[in-house]
Coordinates of C-alpha atoms in Angstrom, one line a residue:
X1 CA -19.5 -52.3 -29.0
X2 CA -18.7 -50.2 -31.9
X3 CA -16.3 -50.7 -34.7
X4 CA -14.5 -53.8 -36.0
X5 CA -13.4 -56.2 -32.9
X6 CA -9.6 -55.9 -32.1
X7 CA -9.1 -59.9 -32.6
X8 CA -10.5 -59.5 -36.0
X9 CA -8.1 -56.7 -37.0
X10 CA -5.1 -58.6 -35.7
X11 CA -6.2 -61.7 -37.4
X12 CA -6.5 -60.0 -40.8
X13 CA -3.2 -58.4 -40.3
X14 CA -1.6 -62.0 -39.5
X15 CA -3.1 -63.7 -42.6
X16 CA -1.7 -63.1 -46.1
X17 CA -4.3 -61.5 -48.2
X18 CA -3.6 -63.6 -51.5
X19 CA -2.6 -66.9 -50.1
X20 CA -4.9 -66.9 -47.0
X21 CA -2.2 -68.6 -45.0
X22 CA -0.9 -67.2 -41.4
X23 CA 2.3 -65.3 -41.5
X24 CA 3.2 -65.9 -38.1
X25 CA 3.5 -69.0 -35.7
X26 CA 0.4 -70.3 -34.4
X27 CA 1.1 -69.9 -30.8
X28 CA 1.9 -66.4 -31.2
X29 CA -1.4 -65.9 -33.0
X30 CA -3.6 -67.8 -30.6
X31 CA -2.2 -66.1 -27.6
X32 CA -2.7 -62.8 -29.3
X33 CA -6.4 -63.6 -30.1
X34 CA -7.0 -64.4 -26.3
X35 CA -5.3 -61.1 -25.6
X36 CA -7.2 -59.2 -28.2
X37 CA -10.6 -60.4 -26.8
X38 CA -9.8 -59.4 -23.3
X39 CA -8.7 -56.0 -24.2
X40 CA -11.8 -55.7 -26.3
X41 CA -13.8 -56.2 -22.9
X42 CA -11.7 -53.7 -21.5
X43 CA -12.5 -51.0 -24.2
X44 CA -16.1 -51.9 -23.5
X45 CA -15.9 -51.0 -20.1
X46 CA -16.6 -54.6 -19.2
X47 CA -13.4 -55.6 -17.2
X48 CA -10.6 -54.1 -15.2
X49 CA -7.3 -55.1 -13.9
X50 CA -7.4 -55.1 -10.2
X51 CA -5.0 -56.7 -7.5
X52 CA -3.2 -58.8 -10.2
X53 CA -6.4 -60.3 -11.5
X54 CA -8.9 -59.6 -14.3
X55 CA -12.5 -58.9 -13.0
X56 CA -15.7 -57.9 -14.5
X57 CA -17.1 -54.6 -13.6
X58 CA -20.1 -54.8 -16.1
X59 CA -21.7 -58.2 -17.1
X60 CA -23.7 -56.6 -19.7
X61 CA -23.3 -58.2 -23.1
X62 CA -21.6 -56.3 -25.8
X63 CA -23.6 -57.9 -28.7
X64 CA -20.4 -59.5 -30.1
X65 CA -21.2 -63.4 -29.7
X66 CA -17.4 -64.3 -29.4
X67 CA -16.6 -61.6 -27.0
X68 CA -19.7 -62.2 -25.0
X69 CA -18.9 -65.7 -24.3
X70 CA -15.4 -64.6 -22.9
X71 CA -17.3 -62.3 -20.5
X72 CA -19.5 -65.1 -19.5
X73 CA -16.5 -67.2 -18.6
X74 CA -14.9 -64.7 -16.5
X75 CA -18.0 -63.7 -14.8
X76 CA -18.7 -67.3 -13.7
X77 CA -15.2 -67.9 -12.6
X78 CA -13.0 -66.8 -9.8
X79 CA -10.6 -64.2 -10.3
X80 CA -7.6 -65.1 -12.4
X81 CA -4.4 -63.5 -13.7
X82 CA -4.1 -62.2 -17.2
X83 CA -1.6 -64.8 -17.6
X84 CA -3.9 -67.6 -16.8
X85 CA -6.9 -66.1 -18.8
X86 CA -4.4 -65.8 -21.9
X87 CA -3.8 -69.6 -21.6
X88 CA -7.5 -70.6 -21.0
X89 CA -8.9 -68.6 -23.7
X90 CA -6.5 -69.2 -26.4
X91 CA -7.8 -72.5 -27.9
X92 CA -10.5 -72.4 -30.4
X93 CA -10.6 -68.6 -30.5
X94 CA -8.9 -68.1 -33.8
X95 CA -11.3 -70.5 -35.6
X96 CA -14.5 -68.6 -34.4
X97 CA -13.0 -65.5 -35.4
X98 CA -11.9 -66.8 -38.6
X99 CA -15.4 -68.0 -38.8
X100 CA -17.1 -64.7 -38.3
X101 CA -14.9 -63.1 -40.8
X102 CA -16.0 -65.7 -43.4
X103 CA -19.8 -65.1 -42.2
X104 CA -19.6 -61.4 -42.9
X105 CA -18.0 -61.7 -46.3
X106 CA -14.4 -60.3 -45.1
X107 CA -12.3 -63.5 -46.1
X108 CA -13.4 -66.9 -47.4
X109 CA -12.6 -70.2 -46.3
X110 CA -10.8 -72.4 -49.1
X111 CA -10.7 -76.2 -47.7
X112 CA -8.0 -78.2 -49.4
X113 CA -6.7 -81.7 -49.1
X114 CA -3.0 -82.5 -48.6
X115 CA -1.7 -86.3 -48.8
X116 CA -5.1 -87.4 -49.7
X117 CA -6.6 -87.0 -46.2
X118 CA -5.2 -83.8 -44.3
X119 CA -7.7 -80.8 -44.4
X120 CA -5.9 -77.4 -44.7
X121 CA -7.9 -74.3 -44.5
X122 CA -6.8 -71.0 -46.3
X123 CA -8.5 -67.5 -46.0
X124 CA -7.9 -65.2 -48.7
X125 CA -9.4 -61.8 -48.6
X126 CA -12.6 -60.8 -50.2
X127 CA -13.3 -57.4 -48.8
X128 CA -10.3 -55.6 -48.4
X129 CA -11.6 -52.3 -46.7
X130 CA -11.6 -53.5 -43.0
X131 CA -7.8 -54.3 -43.2
X132 CA -7.1 -51.2 -45.1
X133 CA -8.5 -48.9 -42.3
X134 CA -6.4 -50.8 -39.8
X135 CA -3.5 -50.5 -41.7
X136 CA -4.0 -46.8 -42.4
X137 CA -4.5 -46.1 -38.6
X138 CA -1.2 -48.0 -37.7
X139 CA 0.7 -46.2 -40.5
X140 CA -0.6 -43.0 -39.1
X141 CA 0.4 -43.8 -35.6
X142 CA 4.0 -45.0 -37.0
X143 CA 4.4 -41.7 -38.5
X144 CA 3.8 -39.7 -35.4
X145 CA -0.2 -39.3 -35.2
X146 CA -1.7 -39.6 -31.8
X147 CA -3.4 -42.7 -31.7
X148 CA -6.9 -43.3 -30.3
X149 CA -7.2 -45.9 -27.8
X150 CA -8.2 -48.8 -29.8
X151 CA -5.2 -48.1 -32.3
X152 CA -2.9 -47.8 -29.1
X153 CA -4.1 -51.1 -28.1
X154 CA -3.8 -52.7 -31.4
X155 CA 0.1 -51.1 -31.7
X156 CA 0.9 -52.8 -28.3
X157 CA -0.2 -56.2 -29.6
X158 CA 1.7 -55.8 -32.9
X159 CA 4.7 -54.8 -30.8
X160 CA 4.4 -57.8 -28.4
X161 CA 3.8 -60.2 -31.1
X162 CA 6.8 -58.8 -33.3
X163 CA 4.5 -58.5 -36.3
X164 CA 6.4 -55.7 -38.2
X165 CA 6.6 -58.0 -41.2
X166 CA 3.0 -58.2 -41.3
X167 CA 2.9 -54.4 -42.0
X168 CA 5.2 -54.9 -44.9
X169 CA 8.6 -53.8 -42.9
X170 CA 11.8 -55.6 -42.7
X171 CA 15.4 -54.7 -41.5
X172 CA 16.0 -51.4 -40.1
X173 CA 12.5 -50.0 -41.1
X174 CA 11.0 -53.0 -38.9
X175 CA 13.4 -52.1 -36.0
X176 CA 12.3 -48.5 -36.0
X177 CA 8.5 -49.2 -36.4
X178 CA 9.3 -51.4 -33.5
X179 CA 10.5 -48.9 -31.6
X180 CA 7.6 -46.6 -32.5
X181 CA 5.2 -49.2 -31.4
X182 CA 6.7 -49.8 -28.0
X183 CA 6.6 -46.1 -27.5
X184 CA 3.2 -46.0 -28.2
X185 CA 2.5 -48.9 -25.8
X186 CA 4.6 -47.2 -22.9
X187 CA 2.0 -44.3 -23.2
X188 CA -1.2 -46.4 -23.0
X189 CA -2.1 -45.5 -19.5
X190 CA -0.7 -48.4 -17.7
X191 CA -0.7 -46.5 -14.4
X192 CA -3.1 -43.8 -13.5
X193 CA -4.6 -41.3 -16.4
X194 CA -1.7 -40.7 -18.8
X195 CA -1.9 -38.7 -22.1
X196 CA -0.5 -40.2 -25.4
X197 CA 0.4 -37.1 -27.4
X198 CA -3.0 -35.5 -26.6
X199 CA -5.1 -38.4 -26.3
X200 CA -6.4 -39.4 -22.7
X201 CA -6.6 -43.1 -22.2
X202 CA -8.9 -44.4 -19.4
X203 CA -6.6 -46.1 -16.9
X204 CA -8.5 -49.4 -16.3
X205 CA -7.9 -50.1 -20.3
X206 CA -4.4 -49.1 -20.0
X207 CA -3.8 -51.4 -17.1
X208 CA -5.4 -54.4 -18.9
X209 CA -3.5 -53.4 -22.2
X210 CA -0.1 -53.5 -19.9
X211 CA -0.8 -56.7 -18.1
X212 CA -1.9 -58.7 -20.9
X213 CA 1.3 -57.4 -23.1
X214 CA 3.3 -58.7 -20.4
X215 CA 1.4 -62.1 -20.4
X216 CA 1.8 -62.6 -23.9
X217 CA 5.4 -61.6 -24.0
X218 CA 6.2 -64.0 -21.0
X219 CA 4.4 -66.7 -22.8
X220 CA 6.2 -66.4 -26.0
X221 CA 9.6 -65.7 -24.5
X222 CA 12.4 -63.0 -25.4
X223 CA 12.9 -62.1 -29.0
X224 CA 10.4 -65.1 -30.3

């Protein structure tokens, strides 16, 4: 696997750079982490969506420990639906991914105590270059540039989780951005080999992205 994992990109968008606090509900973030990890496996050619379930097509490790643990769990279990896997995986993933970001020097863990005994962790950014690249790709996609497969998958998750505010958008600008993100998502090769403004997306990846997008949306409910 090459590049920054999708879950890390999503997590960096979801946390305020300065305060290090999450800017969205934990349930949304945890579901997003699970979906992002599964999409990462699809992007790496390890899983596919078939007959209503996610299945392993290549058990070879990607080299990313968190993602490989997810791959091992799927390979060792009977086939389950995307909705089932999102719920099964959402617990604990965020902490592991935050730990990786700390280990790589992208964010730092600020452990504070409230009321004398409640530990609260914040994760302000140390290295802004990773998030800067993510934001640049999304910004280009929002202004009409043809997104690559990874950016299209990220745009789908941002749309499903209604993370426009994390992009610094509000009001009419946020609604316009949401419309564009959904437009990108609808062209992500959900069935067959479809072109996203000139970029061909592998069918298996598009099917996984579409199925997981629906699973997260169903779990969160309308207009969460």
